[in-house]
C-alpha positions as a printed NumPy array, in Angstrom:
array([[-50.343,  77.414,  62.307],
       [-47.106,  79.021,  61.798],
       [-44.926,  80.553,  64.44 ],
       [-45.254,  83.927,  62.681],
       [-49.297,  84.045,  62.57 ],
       [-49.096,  82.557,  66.393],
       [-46.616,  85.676,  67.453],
       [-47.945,  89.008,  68.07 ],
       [-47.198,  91.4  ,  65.324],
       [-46.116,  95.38 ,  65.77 ],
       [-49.174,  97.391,  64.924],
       [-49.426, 101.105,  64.053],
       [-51.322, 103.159,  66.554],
       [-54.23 , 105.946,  66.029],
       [-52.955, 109.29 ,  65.035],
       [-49.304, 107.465,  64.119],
       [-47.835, 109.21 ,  61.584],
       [-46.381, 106.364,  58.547],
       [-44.91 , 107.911,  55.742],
       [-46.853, 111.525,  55.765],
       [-50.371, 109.328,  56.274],
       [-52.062, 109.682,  59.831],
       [-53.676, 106.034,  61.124],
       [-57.51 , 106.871,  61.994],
       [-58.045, 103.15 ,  62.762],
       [-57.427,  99.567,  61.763],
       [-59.909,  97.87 ,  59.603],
       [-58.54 ,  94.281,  59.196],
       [-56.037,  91.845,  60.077],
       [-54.559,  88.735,  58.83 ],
       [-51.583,  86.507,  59.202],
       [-48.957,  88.582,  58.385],
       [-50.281,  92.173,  58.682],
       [-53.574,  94.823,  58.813],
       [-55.407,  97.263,  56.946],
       [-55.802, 100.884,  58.594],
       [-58.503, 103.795,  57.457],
       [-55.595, 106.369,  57.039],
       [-55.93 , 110.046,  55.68 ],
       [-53.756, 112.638,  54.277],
       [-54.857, 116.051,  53.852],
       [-58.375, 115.536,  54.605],
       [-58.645, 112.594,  52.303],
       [-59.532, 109.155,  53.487],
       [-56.865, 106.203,  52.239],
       [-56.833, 102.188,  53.086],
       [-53.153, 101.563,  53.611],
       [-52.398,  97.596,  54.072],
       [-48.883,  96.173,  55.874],
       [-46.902,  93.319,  55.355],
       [-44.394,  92.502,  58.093],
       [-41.426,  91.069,  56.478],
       [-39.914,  87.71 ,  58.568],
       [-38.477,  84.166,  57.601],
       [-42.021,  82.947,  57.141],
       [-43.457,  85.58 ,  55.23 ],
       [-42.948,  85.563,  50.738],
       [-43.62 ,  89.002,  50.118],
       [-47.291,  88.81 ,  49.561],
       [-47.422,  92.061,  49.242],
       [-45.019,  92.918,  46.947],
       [-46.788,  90.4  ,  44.26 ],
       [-49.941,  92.535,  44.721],
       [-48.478,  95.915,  44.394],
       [-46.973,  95.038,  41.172],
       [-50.406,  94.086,  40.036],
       [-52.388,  96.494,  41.196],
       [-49.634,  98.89 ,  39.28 ],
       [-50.612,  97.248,  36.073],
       [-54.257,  97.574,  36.535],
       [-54.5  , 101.391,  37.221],
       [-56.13 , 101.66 ,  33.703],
       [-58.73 , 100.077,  34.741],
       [-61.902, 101.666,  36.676],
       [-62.204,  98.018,  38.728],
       [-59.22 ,  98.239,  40.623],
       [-58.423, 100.692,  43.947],
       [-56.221, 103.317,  42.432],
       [-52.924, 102.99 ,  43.799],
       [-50.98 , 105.859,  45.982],
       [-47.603, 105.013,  47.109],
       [-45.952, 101.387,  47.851],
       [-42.666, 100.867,  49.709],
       [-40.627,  98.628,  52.171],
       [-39.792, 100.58 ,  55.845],
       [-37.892,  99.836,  59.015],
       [-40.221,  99.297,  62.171],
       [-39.903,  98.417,  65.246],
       [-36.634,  96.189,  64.383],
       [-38.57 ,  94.8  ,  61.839],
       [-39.299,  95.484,  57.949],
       [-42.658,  96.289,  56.915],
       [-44.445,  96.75 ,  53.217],
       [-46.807,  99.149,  52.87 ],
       [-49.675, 100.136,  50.42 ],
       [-51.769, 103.184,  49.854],
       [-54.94 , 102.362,  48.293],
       [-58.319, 103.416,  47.388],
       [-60.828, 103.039,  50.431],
       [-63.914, 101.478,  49.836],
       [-67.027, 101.998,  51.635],
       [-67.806,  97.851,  52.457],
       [-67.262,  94.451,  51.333],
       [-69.233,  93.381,  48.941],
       [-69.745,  90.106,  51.297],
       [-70.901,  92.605,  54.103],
       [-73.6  ,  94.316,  52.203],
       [-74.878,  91.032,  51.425],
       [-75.073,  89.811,  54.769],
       [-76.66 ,  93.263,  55.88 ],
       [-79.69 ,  92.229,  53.766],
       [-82.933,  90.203,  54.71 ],
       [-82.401,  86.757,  54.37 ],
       [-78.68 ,  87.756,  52.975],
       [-79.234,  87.91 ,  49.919],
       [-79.662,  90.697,  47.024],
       [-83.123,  91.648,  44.725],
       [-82.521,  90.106,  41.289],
       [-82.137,  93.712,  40.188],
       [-79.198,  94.71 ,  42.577],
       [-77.539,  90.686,  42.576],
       [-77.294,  91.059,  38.832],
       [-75.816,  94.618,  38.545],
       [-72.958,  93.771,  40.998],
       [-72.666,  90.098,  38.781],
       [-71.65 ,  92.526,  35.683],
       [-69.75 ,  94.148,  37.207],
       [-67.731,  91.504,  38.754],
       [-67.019,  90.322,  35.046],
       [-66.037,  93.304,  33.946],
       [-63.236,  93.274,  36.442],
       [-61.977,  90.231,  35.497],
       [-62.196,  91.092,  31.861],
       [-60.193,  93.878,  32.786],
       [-57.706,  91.95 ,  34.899],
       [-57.294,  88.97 ,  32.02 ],
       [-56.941,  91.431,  29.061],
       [-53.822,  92.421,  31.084],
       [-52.558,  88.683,  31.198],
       [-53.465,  88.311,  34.939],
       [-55.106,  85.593,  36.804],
       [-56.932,  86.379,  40.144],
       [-57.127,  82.93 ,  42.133],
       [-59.145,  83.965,  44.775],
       [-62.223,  85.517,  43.168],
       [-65.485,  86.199,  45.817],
       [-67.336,  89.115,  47.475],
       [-64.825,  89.785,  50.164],
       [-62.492,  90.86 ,  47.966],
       [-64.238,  92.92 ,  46.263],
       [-65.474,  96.31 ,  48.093],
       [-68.169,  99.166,  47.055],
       [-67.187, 102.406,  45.827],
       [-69.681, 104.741,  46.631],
       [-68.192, 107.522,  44.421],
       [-68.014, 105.581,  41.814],
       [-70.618, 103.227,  42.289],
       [-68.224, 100.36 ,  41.012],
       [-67.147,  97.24 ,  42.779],
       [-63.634,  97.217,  42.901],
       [-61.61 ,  94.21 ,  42.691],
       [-58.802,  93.82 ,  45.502],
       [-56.788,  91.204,  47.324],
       [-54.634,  91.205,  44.247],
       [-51.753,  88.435,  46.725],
       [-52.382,  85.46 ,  44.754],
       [-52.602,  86.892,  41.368],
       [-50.173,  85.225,  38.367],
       [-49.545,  86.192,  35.32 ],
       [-50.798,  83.846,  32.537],
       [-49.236,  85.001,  29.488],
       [-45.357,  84.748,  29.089],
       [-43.   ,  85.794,  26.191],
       [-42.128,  82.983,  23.554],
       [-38.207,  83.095,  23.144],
       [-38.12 ,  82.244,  19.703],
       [-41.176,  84.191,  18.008],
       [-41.05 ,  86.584,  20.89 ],
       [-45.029,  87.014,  20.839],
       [-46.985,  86.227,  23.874],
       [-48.167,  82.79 ,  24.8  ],
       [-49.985,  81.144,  27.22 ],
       [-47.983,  79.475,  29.769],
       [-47.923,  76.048,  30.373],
       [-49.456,  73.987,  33.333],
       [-47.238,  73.45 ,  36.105],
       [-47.019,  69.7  ,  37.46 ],
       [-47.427,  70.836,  40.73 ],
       [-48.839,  74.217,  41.753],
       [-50.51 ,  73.746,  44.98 ],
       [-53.641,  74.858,  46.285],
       [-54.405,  78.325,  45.874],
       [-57.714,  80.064,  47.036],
       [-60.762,  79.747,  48.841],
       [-62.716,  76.295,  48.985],
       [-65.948,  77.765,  49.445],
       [-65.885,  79.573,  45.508],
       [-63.081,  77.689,  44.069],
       [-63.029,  75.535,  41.009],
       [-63.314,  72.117,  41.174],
       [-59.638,  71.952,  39.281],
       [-58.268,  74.386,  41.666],
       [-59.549,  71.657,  44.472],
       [-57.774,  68.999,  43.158],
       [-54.099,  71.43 ,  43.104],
       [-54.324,  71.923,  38.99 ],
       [-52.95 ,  74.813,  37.255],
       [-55.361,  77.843,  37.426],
       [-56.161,  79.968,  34.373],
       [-58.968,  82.57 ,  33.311],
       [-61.657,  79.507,  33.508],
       [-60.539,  79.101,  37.402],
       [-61.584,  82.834,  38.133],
       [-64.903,  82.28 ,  36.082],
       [-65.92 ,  79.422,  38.193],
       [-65.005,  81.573,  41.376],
       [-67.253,  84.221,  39.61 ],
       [-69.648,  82.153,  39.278],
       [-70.407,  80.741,  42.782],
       [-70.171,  84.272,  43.888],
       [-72.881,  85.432,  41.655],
       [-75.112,  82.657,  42.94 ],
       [-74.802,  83.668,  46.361],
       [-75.328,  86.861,  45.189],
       [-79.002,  85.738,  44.246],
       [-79.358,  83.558,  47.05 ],
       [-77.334,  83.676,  50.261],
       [-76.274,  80.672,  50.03 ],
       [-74.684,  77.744,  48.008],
       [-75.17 ,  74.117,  48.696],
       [-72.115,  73.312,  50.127],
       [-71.915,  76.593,  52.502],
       [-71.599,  74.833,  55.898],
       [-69.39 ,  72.056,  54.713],
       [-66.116,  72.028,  56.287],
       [-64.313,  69.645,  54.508],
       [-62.599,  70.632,  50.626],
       [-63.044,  67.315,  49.125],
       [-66.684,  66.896,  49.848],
       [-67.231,  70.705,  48.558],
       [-65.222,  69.503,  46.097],
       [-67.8  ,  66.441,  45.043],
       [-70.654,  68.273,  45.99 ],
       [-69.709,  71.238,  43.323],
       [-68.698,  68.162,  40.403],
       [-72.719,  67.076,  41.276],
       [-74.771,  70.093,  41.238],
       [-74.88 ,  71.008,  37.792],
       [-77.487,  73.461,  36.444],
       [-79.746,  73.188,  39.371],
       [-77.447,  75.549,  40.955],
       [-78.879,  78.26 ,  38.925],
       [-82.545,  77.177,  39.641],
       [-83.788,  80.682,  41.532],
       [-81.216,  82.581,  39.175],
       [-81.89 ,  84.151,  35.784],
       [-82.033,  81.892,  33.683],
       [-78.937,  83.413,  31.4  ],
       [-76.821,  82.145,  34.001],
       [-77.131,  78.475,  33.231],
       [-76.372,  79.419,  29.519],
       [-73.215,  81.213,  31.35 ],
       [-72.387,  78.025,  33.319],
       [-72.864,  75.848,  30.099],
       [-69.797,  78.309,  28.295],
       [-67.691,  78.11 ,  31.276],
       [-68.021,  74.305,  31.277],
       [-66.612,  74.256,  28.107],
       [-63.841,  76.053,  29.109],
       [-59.947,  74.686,  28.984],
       [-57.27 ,  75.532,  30.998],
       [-55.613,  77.964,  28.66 ],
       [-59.307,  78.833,  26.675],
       [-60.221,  82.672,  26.032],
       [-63.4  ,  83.348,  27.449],
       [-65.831,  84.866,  25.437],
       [-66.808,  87.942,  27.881],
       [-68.762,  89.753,  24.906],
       [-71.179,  86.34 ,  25.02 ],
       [-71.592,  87.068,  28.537],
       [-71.747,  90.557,  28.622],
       [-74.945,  90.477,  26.11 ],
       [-76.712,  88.05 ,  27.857],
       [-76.397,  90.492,  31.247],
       [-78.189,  93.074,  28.585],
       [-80.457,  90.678,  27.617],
       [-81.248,  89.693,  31.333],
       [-81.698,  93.292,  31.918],
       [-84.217,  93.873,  29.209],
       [-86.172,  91.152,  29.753],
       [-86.018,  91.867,  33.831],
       [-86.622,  96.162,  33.016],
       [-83.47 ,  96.679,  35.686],
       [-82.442,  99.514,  34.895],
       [-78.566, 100.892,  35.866],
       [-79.825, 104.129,  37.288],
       [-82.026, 102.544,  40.234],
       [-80.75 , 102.731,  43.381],
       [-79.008,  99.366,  44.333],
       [-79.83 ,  97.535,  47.56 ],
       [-77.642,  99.473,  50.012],
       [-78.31 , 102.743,  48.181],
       [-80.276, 106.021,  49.204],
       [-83.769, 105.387,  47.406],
       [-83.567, 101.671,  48.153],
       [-86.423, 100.282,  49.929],
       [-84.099,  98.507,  52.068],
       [-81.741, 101.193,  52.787],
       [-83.074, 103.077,  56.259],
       [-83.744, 100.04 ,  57.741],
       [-80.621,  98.003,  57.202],
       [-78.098, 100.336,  55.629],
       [-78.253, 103.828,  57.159],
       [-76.245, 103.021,  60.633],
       [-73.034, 102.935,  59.315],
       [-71.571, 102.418,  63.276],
       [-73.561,  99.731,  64.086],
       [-72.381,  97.839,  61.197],
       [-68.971,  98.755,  61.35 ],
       [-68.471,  96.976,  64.616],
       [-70.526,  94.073,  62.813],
       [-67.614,  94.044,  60.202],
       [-65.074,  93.956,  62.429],
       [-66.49 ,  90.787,  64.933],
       [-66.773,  89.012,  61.746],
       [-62.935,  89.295,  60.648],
       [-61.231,  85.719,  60.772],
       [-64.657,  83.776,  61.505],
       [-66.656,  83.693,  58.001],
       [-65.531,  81.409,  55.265],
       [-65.644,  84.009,  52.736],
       [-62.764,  85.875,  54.353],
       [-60.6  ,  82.774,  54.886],
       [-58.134,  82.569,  51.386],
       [-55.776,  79.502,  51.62 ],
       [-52.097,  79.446,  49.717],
       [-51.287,  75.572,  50.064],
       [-53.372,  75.609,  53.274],
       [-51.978,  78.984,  54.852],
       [-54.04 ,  81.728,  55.646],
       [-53.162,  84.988,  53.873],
       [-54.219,  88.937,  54.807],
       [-57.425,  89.897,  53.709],
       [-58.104,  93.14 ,  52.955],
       [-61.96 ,  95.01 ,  53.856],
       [-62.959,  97.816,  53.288],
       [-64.228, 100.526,  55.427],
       [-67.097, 103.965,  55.232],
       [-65.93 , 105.755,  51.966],
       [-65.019, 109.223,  51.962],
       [-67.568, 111.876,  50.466],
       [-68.15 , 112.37 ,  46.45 ],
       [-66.282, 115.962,  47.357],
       [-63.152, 114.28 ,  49.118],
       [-63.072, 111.92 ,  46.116],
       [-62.668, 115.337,  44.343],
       [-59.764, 116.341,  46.249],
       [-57.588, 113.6  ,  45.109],
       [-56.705, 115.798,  42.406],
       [-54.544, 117.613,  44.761],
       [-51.974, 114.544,  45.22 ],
       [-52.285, 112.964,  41.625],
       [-48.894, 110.889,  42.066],
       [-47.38 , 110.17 ,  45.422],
       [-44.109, 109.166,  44.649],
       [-44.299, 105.13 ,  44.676],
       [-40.654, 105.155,  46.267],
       [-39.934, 108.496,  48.231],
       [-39.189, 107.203,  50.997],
       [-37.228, 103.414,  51.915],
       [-36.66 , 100.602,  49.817],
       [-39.387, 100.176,  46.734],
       [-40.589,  96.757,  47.262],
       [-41.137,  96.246,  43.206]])
């Protein structure tokens, strides 16, 4: 562990005051900052902190400047203001952000035998892709795809893809026709991302591309259907690593069976191969057909659901859940070259009519006040 996840970082109080947004509590920590619920004229915010020190490479910064390019995009938190400020003797980045209502890894573990109904598992699955379509149209590469960092948004009802730290982007200018290319594979890139859904070439330190962030997708999904994957209590990388290179299709056994025709494309894939999303999409439509979900039922954790007054409606109780389960589950524990990173979870949205009011601050200035980190 390094000496600055071992020291005790400055933290922003309750009812603090950080650049015009008042701190209602703090939702999540990590190695080298938190997430606070903040709010700002009655509207509810997730701001996330970076503190700046010889150990720390700007995390932060990387993700802001992604996030920025994916505010066309209905998968991503909408983002509200991004700087660098003085505290405490120290320099801190900040980031205003969407709130979400949960992790999509929480709601999953609220549920009987932690998993989601076909109907619900599948839904979320699409959804999923459709954020990374999103994100790799825009010549950007995730590397740390899985539920818990990706959060509900009730308003909405969209997952939204965050944790946005480890992204890269994939496609570079060509000097000499000046049209975008692929960029090549590195010798060397380290490990990036989270053992549990990583590929099997992001296990052995390969280059990542859009195939990488399908096979996260992919594991994800599964557990989606069943709440669990084989390897789920193995400790050790290189024996998830063998045990993933085994399975095969019999991972999709209790899954629809699209998905192994899914798994079969992404097989295929190369490092710097396009995806063919459109193949994928119509086989979710063709899954849905031939299951009769239909996109207006109430999902799992949703008012209507059969499951929802039993194991949804105390949003307290699970709260506190949430928050004993920051730093212990696997899903929440995202590795750059072996070091832990910030993770970023969500917390109880804000109504349909606050989501309204957001209308009345449509562009917080992303640099009004201190340095602009990008």
């Amino acid at each position: 562990m390094s000496s600055s996840s071992s020291c005790a970082k400055p933290e922003f109080r309750i009812g603090e005051s950080v650049s015009g947004f008042e701190v209602i509590k703090k939702i999540g920590s990590g190695g080298f900052g938190a997430v606070y619920k903040v709010q700002k004229d009655g509207i509810e915010f997730a701001l996330k902190t970076e503190f700046i020190d010889d150990e720390s490479d700007d995390t932060l910064k990387n993700e802001v400047h992604m996030l920025r390019l994916m505010q066309w995009s209905p998968s991503f938190c909408r983002l509200y203001t991004a700087k660098r400020l003085p505290w405490q003797n120290q320099k801190v980045n900040i980031m205003v952000m969407t709130l979400c209502t949960r992790p999509v890894s929480r709601l999953r573990r609220m549920m009987p035998d932690r998993h989601f109904t076909k109907s619900t598992a599948a839904r979320l699955s699409l959804q999923l892709l459709e954020a990374l379509r999103d994100l790799h149209i825009s010549g950007i590469i995730h590397r740390d795809v899985k539920a818990s960092n990706c959060g509900w948004h009730a308003p909405t009802r969209r997952i939204l893809l965050f944790d946005l730290g480890f992204s890269r982007k994939y496609l570079e200018i060509d000097p000499i026709t000046t049209k975008m290319r692929h960029r090549a594979a590195r010798k060397d890139p380290g490990f990036m991302g989270t053992s549990k859904y990583c590929s099997v070439f992001a296990h052995d330190e390969n280059e990542q591309g859009r195939r990488d962030d399908l096979w996260a997708w992919l594991y994800s999904t599964v557990e989606f259907f069943l709440g669990t994957l084989p390897w789920s209590d193995e400790e050790k990388s290189v024996r998830v690593s063998n045990m993933k290179k085994k399975v095969g299709r019999k991972l999709f056994f209790k899954c629809p069976r699209e998905f192994a025709l899914m798994y079969e494309h992404i097989r295929q894939l190369k490092y710097d191969s396009s995806p063919d999303y459109q193949m994928m999409t119509n086989l979710f439509k063709q899954m849905f057909i031939r299951l009769d979900i239909e996109d207006s039922d109430p999902l799992d954790f949703e008012q209507g659901s059969i499951f929802y007054d039993e194991y949804f409606v105390s949003q307290t109780d699970s709260e506190k859940e949430l928050n004993s389960d920051l730093g212990t589950s696997d899903e929440l524990e995202s590795h750059h070259n072996k070091r832990s990173e910030v993770v970023t979870i969500g917390s109880k949205t804000d109504s349909s009519e606050t989501e309204n009011k957001l209308g009345r601050i449509p562009d917080l200035p992303l640099a009004s006040i201190g340095q602009s980190i990008v």
